């Protein structure tokens, strides 16, 4: 069975600072990978998905970007964080979700 | 992509059976129905998936009528630990092998609160 790792688990960053969240997947190969964001008390919003290395599709215009440098690695980035970027970020593959990263932008 | 409609919230008491219904009027012929459970500050967890009639596992049952325009997640004898948000999804199986263009899309879900 597959396992999804995310780090860091929690992060507090000032407005305007860069961001890098990492997701790695074990136990499967060539998965479709997804980044979701969940604001407090809200549902899951799909941000990006990838069907293969270097292939990224964006669902929502924003100041975030994603990259997939390896088959089982998915990275979420930003050059300058906004207050509205605060939330719970989840990586998923094959219907399985990682533990998430809680991001607070101050 | 089929849209789903669920109640925003439900309340129940320990030991009761809880049924959460999801409407998906535009479900396609090949779509599966999948339910997830999410606790605060955790990622959603797969509960059950079905295509038609009834599916049962150790956690829940899923009832799907013949027209498949709705489905009902049944949780037998809930406990306090069943307090969570429950999401209904329709589409390809999120657990499918790689490839394909299916994107699991989550609505607001149903917030279930189980009271002592």
XYZ file of N, CA, C and O in Angstrom:
888
model
N 0.840 -1.187 0.000
C 0.000 0.000 0.000
C 0.883 1.247 0.000
O 2.036 1.209 0.416
N 0.317 2.309 -0.490
C 1.119 3.512 -0.625
C 1.064 4.378 0.626
O 0.119 4.307 1.405
N 2.095 5.175 0.786
C 2.192 6.125 1.892
C 2.578 7.480 1.323
O 3.417 7.565 0.432
N 1.954 8.514 1.853
C 2.263 9.866 1.408
C 2.866 10.642 2.567
O 2.300 10.675 3.663
N 4.012 11.235 2.321
C 4.701 12.036 3.326
C 4.633 13.504 2.928
O 4.800 13.846 1.750
N 4.407 14.332 3.918
C 4.424 15.768 3.693
C 5.256 16.432 4.780
O 5.190 16.041 5.948
N 6.008 17.445 4.388
C 6.686 18.250 5.379
C 6.901 19.655 4.867
O 6.917 19.871 3.672
N 6.970 20.606 5.809
C 6.825 20.369 7.245
C 5.371 20.123 7.647
O 4.479 20.316 6.843
N 5.163 19.746 8.879
C 3.804 19.527 9.378
C 3.113 20.852 9.657
O 1.915 20.999 9.418
N 3.862 21.791 10.191
C 3.340 23.131 10.443
C 4.390 24.159 10.036
O 5.587 23.883 10.077
N 3.906 25.333 9.669
C 4.803 26.372 9.197
C 4.166 27.729 9.454
O 2.983 27.928 9.141
N 4.946 28.629 10.007
C 4.505 30.008 10.201
C 5.473 30.901 9.441
O 6.681 30.859 9.703
N 4.930 31.660 8.510
C 5.770 32.466 7.642
C 5.241 33.898 7.576
O 4.024 34.120 7.607
N 6.133 34.867 7.441
C 5.673 36.255 7.269
C 5.204 36.498 5.844
O 5.630 35.825 4.893
N 4.318 37.469 5.707
C 3.880 37.898 4.377
C 5.083 38.301 3.537
O 6.008 38.948 4.031
N 5.082 37.873 2.290
C 6.166 38.236 1.382
C 7.325 37.262 1.359
O 8.215 37.379 0.507
N 7.302 36.288 2.254
C 8.400 35.309 2.290
C 8.120 34.179 1.295
O 6.983 33.975 0.876
N 9.149 33.429 0.912
C 8.937 32.306 -0.022
C 8.404 31.079 0.701
O 8.419 30.994 1.934
N 7.945 30.120 -0.102
C 7.364 28.900 0.457
C 7.802 27.696 -0.362
O 7.911 27.768 -1.594
N 8.061 26.624 0.321
C 8.299 25.348 -0.353
C 7.755 24.232 0.516
O 8.236 24.006 1.620
N 6.731 23.557 0.008
C 6.158 22.405 0.692
C 6.441 21.176 -0.155
O 6.294 21.211 -1.367
N 6.809 20.103 0.506
C 7.194 18.908 -0.225
C 6.267 17.737 0.078
O 5.819 17.555 1.220
N 6.039 16.964 -0.947
C 5.223 15.760 -0.831
C 5.961 14.632 -1.542
O 6.425 14.803 -2.674
N 6.109 13.507 -0.864
C 6.688 12.336 -1.503
C 5.766 11.145 -1.296
O 5.081 11.029 -0.282
N 5.773 10.263 -2.280
C 4.874 9.115 -2.283
C 5.696 7.837 -2.304
O 6.655 7.730 -3.072
N 5.311 6.885 -1.471
C 5.953 5.570 -1.457
C 4.943 4.496 -1.818
O 3.747 4.641 -1.568
N 5.428 3.419 -2.404
C 4.575 2.263 -2.620
C 3.798 2.259 -3.913
O 2.910 1.429 -4.100
N 4.117 3.177 -4.814
C 3.442 3.213 -6.103
C 4.356 3.900 -7.104
O 5.331 4.556 -6.714
N 4.052 3.738 -8.366
C 4.848 4.420 -9.383
C 3.917 5.114 -10.373
O 2.771 4.697 -10.577
N 4.431 6.202 -10.946
C 3.681 6.985 -11.932
C 2.285 7.363 -11.454
O 1.309 7.203 -12.183
N 2.168 7.846 -10.225
C 0.837 8.224 -9.750
C 0.421 9.584 -10.286
O 1.263 10.425 -10.599
N -0.890 9.816 -10.375
C -1.387 11.178 -10.507
C -1.268 11.816 -9.124
O -1.648 11.200 -8.126
N -0.740 13.028 -9.079
C -0.540 13.698 -7.798
C -1.352 14.989 -7.743
O -1.536 15.656 -8.769
N -1.818 15.313 -6.557
C -2.716 16.461 -6.393
C -2.279 17.279 -5.180
O -1.891 16.735 -4.148
N -2.396 18.607 -5.305
C -2.282 19.515 -4.173
C -3.655 20.151 -3.937
O -4.242 20.724 -4.859
N -4.109 20.061 -2.694
C -5.345 20.704 -2.278
C -5.028 21.696 -1.163
O -4.063 21.534 -0.417
N -5.903 22.691 -1.032
C -5.828 23.601 0.108
C -7.199 23.652 0.774
O -8.232 23.684 0.101
N -7.151 23.680 2.088
C -8.387 23.767 2.856
C -8.279 24.941 3.811
O -7.459 24.920 4.729
N -9.101 25.958 3.571
C -9.154 27.072 4.507
C -9.997 26.662 5.707
O -10.770 25.695 5.640
N -9.857 27.383 6.786
C -10.547 27.040 8.029
C -12.053 26.929 7.801
O -12.682 27.848 7.289
N -12.621 25.778 8.176
C -14.055 25.579 8.063
C -14.576 25.439 6.650
O -15.788 25.524 6.431
N -13.690 25.224 5.717
C -14.110 25.136 4.319
C -13.794 23.768 3.745
O -13.127 22.932 4.367
N -14.263 23.536 2.524
C -13.975 22.282 1.833
C -12.594 22.306 1.205
O -11.828 23.253 1.376
N -12.281 21.270 0.482
C -10.973 21.152 -0.151
C -11.000 21.797 -1.532
O -11.866 21.502 -2.349
N -10.034 22.650 -1.775
C -9.909 23.316 -3.062
C -8.711 22.727 -3.793
O -7.584 22.751 -3.285
N -8.940 22.206 -4.983
C -7.839 21.664 -5.779
C -7.002 22.806 -6.323
O -7.524 23.744 -6.919
N -5.698 22.712 -6.113
C -4.776 23.745 -6.587
C -4.052 23.297 -7.856
O -4.023 24.014 -8.851
N -3.429 22.146 -7.784
C -2.636 21.633 -8.898
C -2.793 20.121 -8.983
O -3.042 19.468 -7.979
N -2.606 19.594 -10.188
C -2.474 18.157 -10.325
C -1.440 17.855 -11.387
O -1.164 18.681 -12.259
N -0.884 16.660 -11.297
C 0.193 16.265 -12.205
C 0.014 14.804 -12.593
O -0.187 13.942 -11.747
N 0.110 14.542 -13.886
C -0.021 13.173 -14.376
C 1.342 12.565 -14.679
O 1.421 11.376 -15.049
N 2.412 13.347 -14.534
C 3.738 12.808 -14.784
C 4.810 13.840 -14.488
O 4.519 15.019 -14.237
N 6.051 13.402 -14.543
C 7.183 14.284 -14.275
C 7.121 15.506 -15.181
O 6.974 15.380 -16.405
N 7.248 16.674 -14.572
C 7.270 17.911 -15.335
C 5.935 18.368 -15.867
O 5.838 19.410 -16.515
N 4.868 17.603 -15.610
C 3.537 17.948 -16.123
C 2.672 18.469 -14.979
O 2.346 17.724 -14.052
N 2.328 19.739 -15.070
C 1.561 20.389 -14.008
C 0.351 21.082 -14.623
O 0.493 21.795 -15.630
N -0.799 20.877 -14.010
C -2.004 21.603 -14.407
C -2.490 22.399 -13.214
O -2.533 21.888 -12.089
N -2.825 23.650 -13.466
C -3.292 24.536 -12.406
C -4.797 24.704 -12.509
O -5.324 24.914 -13.595
N -5.451 24.596 -11.373
C -6.899 24.703 -11.362
C -7.363 26.105 -10.979
O -8.446 26.524 -11.370
N -6.561 26.801 -10.211
C -6.977 28.103 -9.693
C -5.835 29.100 -9.862
O -4.726 28.822 -9.430
N -6.107 30.249 -10.491
C -5.054 31.273 -10.612
C -4.623 31.763 -9.239
O -5.440 32.026 -8.385
N -3.337 31.865 -9.018
C -2.875 32.270 -7.700
C -1.376 32.536 -7.761
O -0.768 32.370 -8.806
N -0.838 32.915 -6.639
C 0.598 33.171 -6.602
C 1.372 31.935 -6.178
O 2.523 32.032 -5.767
N 0.762 30.779 -6.256
C 1.441 29.530 -5.951
C 1.832 28.835 -7.245
O 1.229 29.065 -8.299
N 2.828 27.971 -7.159
C 3.235 27.151 -8.289
C 3.555 25.756 -7.792
O 3.746 25.543 -6.594
N 3.605 24.815 -8.708
C 3.916 23.436 -8.339
C 4.931 22.882 -9.315
O 5.018 23.318 -10.463
N 5.686 21.926 -8.847
C 6.647 21.254 -9.712
C 6.699 19.783 -9.350
O 6.396 19.389 -8.210
N 7.069 18.976 -10.309
C 7.214 17.533 -10.103
C 8.548 17.122 -10.704
O 8.623 16.683 -11.849
N 9.609 17.267 -9.923
C 10.945 16.962 -10.442
C 11.231 15.461 -10.553
O 12.081 15.061 -11.348
N 10.517 14.658 -9.781
C 10.676 13.206 -9.822
C 9.298 12.563 -9.818
O 8.304 13.197 -9.448
N 9.259 11.301 -10.184
C 7.988 10.596 -10.317
C 7.141 10.661 -9.060
O 5.910 10.816 -9.122
N 7.784 10.558 -7.899
C 7.025 10.477 -6.659
C 7.288 11.669 -5.741
O 7.194 11.554 -4.520
N 7.625 12.800 -6.341
C 7.873 14.011 -5.580
C 7.084 15.159 -6.184
O 7.125 15.395 -7.390
N 6.368 15.860 -5.312
C 5.508 16.953 -5.759
C 5.759 18.129 -4.825
O 5.689 17.968 -3.598
N 6.087 19.277 -5.379
C 6.470 20.431 -4.568
C 5.535 21.600 -4.834
O 5.213 21.884 -5.995
N 5.127 22.242 -3.779
C 4.300 23.447 -3.868
C 5.134 24.629 -3.423
O 5.764 24.575 -2.367
N 5.135 25.691 -4.230
C 6.022 26.822 -3.953
C 5.309 28.148 -4.106
O 4.264 28.245 -4.751
N 5.938 29.142 -3.520
C 5.520 30.518 -3.739
C 6.739 31.416 -3.583
O 7.599 31.156 -2.743
N 6.796 32.465 -4.371
C 7.907 33.414 -4.247
C 7.612 34.437 -3.158
O 8.517 34.892 -2.461
N 6.333 34.796 -3.018
C 5.946 35.782 -2.008
C 4.581 35.425 -1.448
O 3.570 35.559 -2.130
N 4.541 35.005 -0.210
C 3.297 34.585 0.398
C 2.371 35.763 0.702
O 2.817 36.866 1.040
N 1.073 35.483 0.592
C 0.031 36.434 0.965
C -0.695 35.917 2.202
O -0.648 34.717 2.505
N -1.366 36.805 2.891
C -2.143 36.375 4.053
C -3.163 35.310 3.655
O -3.404 34.354 4.404
N -3.726 35.460 2.468
C -4.758 34.528 2.001
C -4.216 33.146 1.668
O -4.996 32.232 1.379
N -2.906 32.985 1.700
C -2.322 31.663 1.451
C -2.378 30.778 2.687
O -2.061 29.584 2.609
N -2.757 31.325 3.809
C -2.878 30.510 5.022
C -3.902 29.403 4.797
O -4.930 29.606 4.154
N -3.595 28.241 5.340
C -4.525 27.128 5.199
C -3.842 25.807 5.455
O -2.688 25.743 5.876
N -4.591 24.766 5.196
C -4.131 23.393 5.393
C -3.904 22.803 4.011
O -4.833 22.691 3.215
N -2.671 22.439 3.726
C -2.296 21.974 2.395
C -2.149 20.451 2.409
O -1.424 19.889 3.228
N -2.816 19.834 1.472
C -2.861 18.375 1.415
C -2.391 17.875 0.061
O -2.789 18.399 -0.981
N -1.585 16.859 0.099
C -1.117 16.180 -1.099
C -1.848 14.842 -1.184
O -2.084 14.192 -0.150
N -2.190 14.421 -2.389
C -2.947 13.179 -2.537
C -2.492 12.422 -3.767
O -2.024 13.006 -4.760
N -2.659 11.101 -3.704
C -2.382 10.218 -4.830
C -3.231 8.970 -4.673
O -3.334 8.423 -3.570
N -3.838 8.531 -5.749
C -4.666 7.315 -5.726
C -5.706 7.342 -4.619
O -5.961 6.319 -3.977
N -6.293 8.503 -4.377
C -7.342 8.589 -3.386
C -6.854 8.585 -1.955
O -7.670 8.564 -1.028
N -5.547 8.583 -1.758
C -4.958 8.600 -0.418
C -4.347 9.970 -0.171
O -3.644 10.505 -1.031
N -4.610 10.501 1.017
C -4.111 11.824 1.361
C -2.960 11.739 2.358
O -2.906 10.848 3.193
N -2.071 12.721 2.240
C -1.011 12.845 3.212
C -1.509 13.487 4.498
O -2.684 13.865 4.591
N -0.622 13.645 5.465
C -1.025 14.214 6.756
C -1.268 15.713 6.719
O -1.865 16.265 7.633
N -0.806 16.382 5.680
C -1.070 17.806 5.533
C -0.011 18.688 6.151
O 0.755 18.270 7.032
N 0.024 19.929 5.686
C 0.876 20.976 6.249
C -0.016 22.154 6.621
O -0.737 22.679 5.783
N 0.063 22.561 7.887
C -0.693 23.712 8.351
C 0.170 24.949 8.166
O 1.191 25.098 8.813
N -0.220 25.844 7.252
C 0.537 27.058 6.964
C -0.204 28.271 7.516
O -1.378 28.471 7.231
N 0.509 29.050 8.294
C -0.020 30.311 8.801
C 0.859 31.438 8.297
O 2.067 31.435 8.549
N 0.260 32.368 7.588
C 0.991 33.519 7.075
C 0.602 34.730 7.922
O -0.581 35.050 8.054
N 1.604 35.377 8.511
C 1.339 36.490 9.420
C 1.739 37.827 8.793
O 2.628 37.874 7.949
N -18.479 16.751 -15.256
C -18.180 16.326 -13.909
C -19.446 16.453 -13.075
O -20.046 17.508 -13.002
N -19.901 15.331 -12.510
C -21.137 15.325 -11.741
C -20.969 16.151 -10.479
O -19.999 16.045 -9.776
N -21.971 16.991 -10.177
C -21.961 17.742 -8.935
C -22.713 16.964 -7.877
O -23.610 16.195 -8.170
N -22.349 17.189 -6.654
C -23.012 16.500 -5.550
C -23.607 17.504 -4.594
O -23.103 18.612 -4.441
N -24.667 17.099 -3.944
C -25.324 17.915 -2.939
C -25.509 17.089 -1.684
O -26.078 15.993 -1.745
N -25.019 17.613 -0.572
C -25.145 16.941 0.719
C -25.662 17.948 1.744
O -25.469 19.152 1.584
N -26.264 17.438 2.819
C -26.626 18.364 3.907
C -25.356 18.960 4.500
O -24.320 18.298 4.570
N -25.434 20.193 4.916
C -24.254 20.859 5.468
C -23.869 20.268 6.813
O -22.686 20.114 7.120
N -24.866 19.924 7.608
C -24.557 19.394 8.940
C -25.648 18.426 9.389
O -26.777 18.466 8.897
N -25.257 17.560 10.326
C -26.182 16.616 10.939
C -25.763 16.415 12.384
O -24.567 16.492 12.698
N -26.730 16.144 13.223
C -26.454 15.832 14.618
C -27.032 14.457 14.943
O -28.080 14.077 14.430
N -26.325 13.744 15.795
C -26.801 12.440 16.212
C -26.327 12.178 17.632
O -25.618 12.991 18.226
N -26.700 11.018 18.162
C -26.289 10.629 19.501
C -25.613 9.272 19.440
O -25.852 8.477 18.525
N -24.791 9.064 20.414
C -24.065 7.795 20.478
C -25.017 6.620 20.385
O -26.087 6.615 20.996
N -24.629 5.611 19.630
C -25.420 4.400 19.515
C -26.459 4.421 18.411
O -27.005 3.372 18.063
N -26.725 5.587 17.849
C -27.717 5.674 16.783
C -27.099 5.351 15.432
O -25.889 5.425 15.247
N -27.958 5.003 14.489
C -27.542 4.832 13.108
C -27.672 6.179 12.404
O -28.662 6.878 12.576
N -26.674 6.523 11.628
C -26.691 7.796 10.906
C -26.678 7.520 9.413
O -25.870 6.727 8.928
N -27.565 8.172 8.720
C -27.634 8.057 7.262
C -27.418 9.427 6.631
O -28.153 10.366 6.914
N -26.427 9.523 5.803
C -26.126 10.773 5.106
C -26.378 10.548 3.624
O -25.764 9.671 3.008
N -27.258 11.351 3.064
C -27.620 11.179 1.660
C -26.933 12.221 0.791
O -26.823 13.385 1.164
N -26.503 11.779 -0.346
C -25.841 12.641 -1.318
C -26.614 12.557 -2.634
O -26.930 11.460 -3.100
N -26.914 13.697 -3.206
C -27.591 13.742 -4.498
C -26.588 14.002 -5.603
O -25.737 14.889 -5.478
N -26.686 13.223 -6.650
C -25.801 13.395 -7.816
C -26.594 13.093 -9.065
O -26.429 12.028 -9.688
N -27.456 14.017 -9.436
C -28.397 13.808 -10.526
C -27.738 13.595 -11.883
O -28.316 12.981 -12.768
N -26.539 14.156 -12.054
C -25.882 14.077 -13.363
C -24.791 13.008 -13.414
O -23.886 13.087 -14.241
N -24.897 12.032 -12.587
C -23.875 10.996 -12.548
C -23.793 10.289 -13.894
O -24.801 10.004 -14.534
N -22.560 10.035 -14.338
C -22.355 9.385 -15.626
C -22.344 7.867 -15.463
O -22.141 7.348 -14.377
N -22.510 7.197 -16.575
C -22.628 5.736 -16.559
C -21.430 5.068 -15.892
O -21.574 4.087 -15.175
N -20.259 5.595 -16.132
C -19.044 4.958 -15.617
C -18.588 5.493 -14.267
O -17.550 5.069 -13.751
N -19.324 6.421 -13.693
C -18.909 7.037 -12.431
C -19.090 6.109 -11.245
O -20.100 5.423 -11.124
N -18.110 6.146 -10.359
C -18.223 5.515 -9.058
C -18.685 6.562 -8.037
O -18.624 7.764 -8.283
N -19.137 6.080 -6.895
C -19.511 6.951 -5.778
C -18.577 6.606 -4.624
O -18.475 5.440 -4.218
N -17.878 7.613 -4.146
C -16.874 7.405 -3.116
C -17.136 8.337 -1.944
O -17.453 9.504 -2.144
N -16.975 7.821 -0.750
C -17.162 8.616 0.460
C -15.856 8.688 1.246
O -15.148 7.684 1.381
N -15.604 9.892 1.756
C -14.429 10.136 2.578
C -14.862 10.699 3.933
O -15.904 11.333 4.052
N -13.995 10.491 4.922
C -14.189 11.033 6.269
C -12.992 11.898 6.591
O -11.847 11.528 6.284
N -13.233 13.056 7.176
C -12.123 13.920 7.545
C -12.289 14.434 8.971
O -13.306 15.049 9.300
N -11.244 14.183 9.785
C -11.176 14.746 11.126
C -10.409 16.063 11.064
O -9.614 16.277 10.138
N -10.601 16.933 12.030
C -9.887 18.212 12.027
C -8.383 18.027 11.961
O -7.828 17.135 12.615
N -7.752 18.817 11.144
C -6.289 18.830 10.984
C -5.730 17.500 10.484
O -4.566 17.174 10.745
N -6.541 16.754 9.778
C -6.073 15.535 9.131
C -6.555 15.515 7.686
O -7.535 16.179 7.336
N -5.874 14.737 6.860
C -6.340 14.567 5.494
C -7.565 13.669 5.443
O -7.789 12.856 6.346
N -8.387 13.795 4.416
C -9.537 12.908 4.268
C -9.099 11.447 4.187
O -8.023 11.141 3.673
N -9.969 10.594 4.696
C -9.684 9.164 4.708
C -10.781 8.446 3.952
O -11.970 8.668 4.200
N -10.404 7.565 3.049
C -11.365 6.786 2.277
C -12.203 5.923 3.207
O -11.684 5.253 4.098
N -13.536 5.947 3.008
C -14.427 5.099 3.798
C -14.947 3.948 2.965
O -14.817 2.780 3.334
N -15.593 4.271 1.833
C -16.288 3.249 1.081
C -16.529 3.744 -0.341
O -16.578 4.958 -0.582
N -16.659 2.796 -1.236
C -16.903 3.138 -2.630
C -17.849 2.117 -3.224
O -17.785 0.935 -2.884
N -18.717 2.599 -4.119
C -19.642 1.671 -4.760
C -20.047 2.154 -6.134
O -19.821 3.319 -6.505
N -20.665 1.260 -6.863
C -21.175 1.609 -8.188
C -22.696 1.475 -8.245
O -23.381 2.335 -8.801
N -23.216 0.410 -7.652
C -24.665 0.230 -7.623
C -25.048 -0.663 -6.451
O -24.180 -1.268 -5.808
N -26.298 -0.691 -6.156
C -26.938 -1.476 -5.091
C -26.317 -1.174 -3.730
O -26.403 -0.072 -3.249
N -25.722 -2.177 -3.104
C -25.255 -1.986 -1.732
C -23.841 -2.492 -1.575
O -23.484 -3.544 -2.108
N -23.064 -1.723 -0.845
C -21.704 -2.128 -0.485
C -21.561 -1.990 1.024
O -22.039 -1.015 1.601
N -20.934 -2.961 1.631
C -20.735 -2.919 3.084
C -19.296 -3.291 3.405
O -18.745 -4.215 2.821
N -18.703 -2.539 4.320
C -17.403 -2.936 4.853
C -17.445 -2.818 6.372
O -18.531 -2.662 6.952
N -16.303 -2.895 7.000
C -16.268 -2.913 8.460
C -16.625 -1.567 9.072
O -16.847 -1.474 10.273
N -16.666 -0.538 8.270
C -16.913 0.807 8.786
C -18.320 1.302 8.482
O -18.969 1.927 9.334
N -18.812 1.038 7.275
C -20.071 1.649 6.844
C -20.726 0.806 5.763
O -20.153 -0.164 5.272
N -21.932 1.235 5.401
C -22.635 0.673 4.254
C -22.978 1.808 3.310
O -23.188 2.952 3.737
N -23.037 1.466 2.048
C -23.380 2.446 1.024
C -24.536 1.893 0.211
O -24.434 0.794 -0.345
N -25.627 2.643 0.189
C -26.812 2.230 -0.533
C -26.975 3.114 -1.768
O -26.983 4.340 -1.663
N -27.143 2.474 -2.911
C -27.267 3.195 -4.170
C -28.512 2.679 -4.881
O -28.570 1.498 -5.246
N -29.503 3.541 -5.114
C -30.716 3.083 -5.802
C -30.439 2.813 -7.264
O -29.378 3.157 -7.788
N -31.403 2.213 -7.915
C -31.215 1.774 -9.290
C -30.891 2.931 -10.244
O -30.076 2.774 -11.162
N -31.462 4.094 -10.016
C -31.197 5.203 -10.936
C -29.864 5.898 -10.642
O -29.429 6.746 -11.420
N -29.241 5.553 -9.542
C -27.910 6.059 -9.124
C -27.864 7.569 -8.992
O -26.775 8.154 -8.954
N -28.967 8.238 -8.901
C -28.969 9.693 -8.778
C -28.748 10.160 -7.344
O -28.691 11.363 -7.069
N -28.650 9.227 -6.445
C -28.338 9.571 -5.067
C -27.649 8.369 -4.431
O -27.626 7.277 -5.008
N -27.102 8.601 -3.272
C -26.522 7.495 -2.512
C -26.609 7.856 -1.038
O -26.690 9.038 -0.673
N -26.618 6.824 -0.213
C -26.728 7.045 1.224
C -25.623 6.302 1.949
O -25.486 5.084 1.810
N -24.841 7.053 2.695
C -23.825 6.470 3.560
C -24.477 6.162 4.900
O -25.083 7.047 5.511
N -24.366 4.940 5.345
C -24.965 4.541 6.612
C -23.869 4.153 7.599
O -23.043 3.274 7.313
N -23.870 4.825 8.735
C -22.922 4.527 9.809
C -23.689 3.888 10.958
O -24.518 4.540 11.595
N -23.427 2.620 11.223
C -24.191 1.934 12.275
C -23.665 2.287 13.660
O -22.464 2.329 13.876
N -24.562 2.573 14.581
C -24.203 2.773 15.975
C -22.990 3.700 16.125
O -21.903 3.287 16.507
N -23.200 4.970 15.811
C -22.093 5.924 15.850
C -21.606 6.149 17.272
O -22.348 5.999 18.244
N -20.344 6.533 17.349
C -19.738 6.900 18.615
C -19.216 8.334 18.500
O -19.231 8.928 17.414
N -18.737 8.868 19.616
C -18.227 10.241 19.609
C -17.112 10.401 18.585
O -16.955 11.473 17.975
N -16.338 9.352 18.391
C -15.204 9.418 17.479
C -15.615 9.464 16.014
O -14.758 9.635 15.141
N -16.883 9.318 15.731
C -17.379 9.442 14.360
C -17.682 10.891 13.998
O -18.060 11.182 12.856
N -17.537 11.794 14.952
C -17.710 13.221 14.664
C -16.635 13.644 13.673
O -15.445 13.550 13.940
N -17.079 14.090 12.503
C -16.160 14.393 11.407
C -16.960 15.010 10.264
O -18.181 15.128 10.332
N -16.242 15.381 9.218
C -16.884 15.835 7.991
C -16.848 14.685 6.992
O -15.814 14.033 6.830
N -17.968 14.446 6.337
C -18.085 13.338 5.394
C -18.336 13.909 4.002
O -19.241 14.720 3.792
N -17.525 13.466 3.054
C -17.598 13.962 1.682
C -18.057 12.852 0.739
O -17.614 11.710 0.838
N -18.912 13.240 -0.183
C -19.367 12.354 -1.242
C -18.750 12.824 -2.559
O -18.826 14.009 -2.880
N -18.152 11.905 -3.297
C -17.565 12.230 -4.595
C -18.115 11.281 -5.644
O -18.364 10.109 -5.365
N -18.272 11.780 -6.855
C -18.617 10.910 -7.972
C -17.617 11.122 -9.089
O -17.103 12.209 -9.280
N -17.343 10.058 -9.805
C -16.392 10.118 -10.893
C -15.642 8.802 -10.962
O -16.066 7.785 -10.422
N -14.489 8.863 -11.630
C -13.653 7.668 -11.646
C -13.281 7.304 -10.215
O -13.355 8.130 -9.314
N -12.856 6.108 -10.036
C -12.383 5.727 -8.709
C -11.122 6.510 -8.373
O -10.154 6.481 -9.135
N -11.124 7.254 -7.245
C -9.898 7.972 -6.860
C -8.733 7.025 -6.624
O -7.580 7.451 -6.621
N -9.030 5.747 -6.452
C -7.984 4.792 -6.143
C -7.484 4.086 -7.393
O -6.787 3.098 -7.323
N -7.836 4.618 -8.551
C -7.470 3.978 -9.804
C -5.964 4.011 -9.995
O -5.245 4.771 -9.363
N -5.518 3.218 -10.926
C -4.104 3.224 -11.294
C -3.769 4.554 -11.962
O -4.632 5.367 -12.212
N -2.519 4.766 -12.184
C -2.072 6.032 -12.746
C -2.655 6.260 -14.136
O -3.120 5.342 -14.788
N -2.599 7.493 -14.541
C -3.157 7.871 -15.827
C -4.563 8.395 -15.688
O -5.099 8.508 -14.603
N -5.158 8.744 -16.774
C -6.512 9.271 -16.751
C -6.538 10.733 -16.385
O -5.549 11.313 -15.959
N -7.678 11.324 -16.547
C -7.804 12.758 -16.321
C -8.751 13.072 -15.181
O -9.134 14.216 -14.996
N -9.121 12.070 -14.412
C -10.081 12.313 -13.344
C -9.447 13.129 -12.231
O -8.337 12.852 -11.792
N -10.166 14.114 -11.777
C -9.708 14.940 -10.672
C -10.723 14.823 -9.558
O -11.854 15.299 -9.683
N -10.356 14.191 -8.454
C -11.290 14.103 -7.325
C -11.644 15.491 -6.826
O -10.763 16.247 -6.430
N -12.918 15.828 -6.878
C -13.372 17.153 -6.472
C -14.269 17.036 -5.254
O -15.255 16.311 -5.275
N -13.910 17.788 -4.230
C -14.628 17.735 -2.960
C -15.527 18.958 -2.813
O -15.109 20.081 -3.066
N -16.763 18.712 -2.372
C -17.649 19.806 -2.019
C -17.425 20.206 -0.576
O -16.362 19.964 -0.012
N -18.442 20.816 0.045
C -18.311 21.259 1.436
C -18.450 20.105 2.417
O -18.019 20.196 3.555
N -19.042 19.008 1.972
C -19.210 17.877 2.855
C -20.307 18.073 3.883
O -20.946 19.125 3.963
N -20.526 17.039 4.675
C -21.512 17.064 5.753
C -20.792 16.969 7.082
O -20.063 16.005 7.323
N -20.991 17.956 7.918
C -20.376 17.943 9.238
C -21.285 17.183 10.200
O -22.370 17.637 10.535
N -20.826 16.021 10.619
C -21.597 15.187 11.553
C -21.078 15.404 12.964
O -19.879 15.254 13.213
N -21.965 15.742 13.863
C -21.615 15.867 15.276
C -22.377 14.811 16.042
O -23.606 14.758 15.977
N -21.630 13.972 16.754
C -22.237 12.935 17.584
C -22.175 13.389 19.034
O -21.099 13.684 19.553
N -23.340 13.418 19.656
C -23.445 13.875 21.045
C -23.505 12.699 22.006
O -23.988 11.618 21.645
N -23.010 12.900 23.242
C -23.063 11.819 24.225
C -24.495 11.444 24.556
O -25.402 12.279 24.481
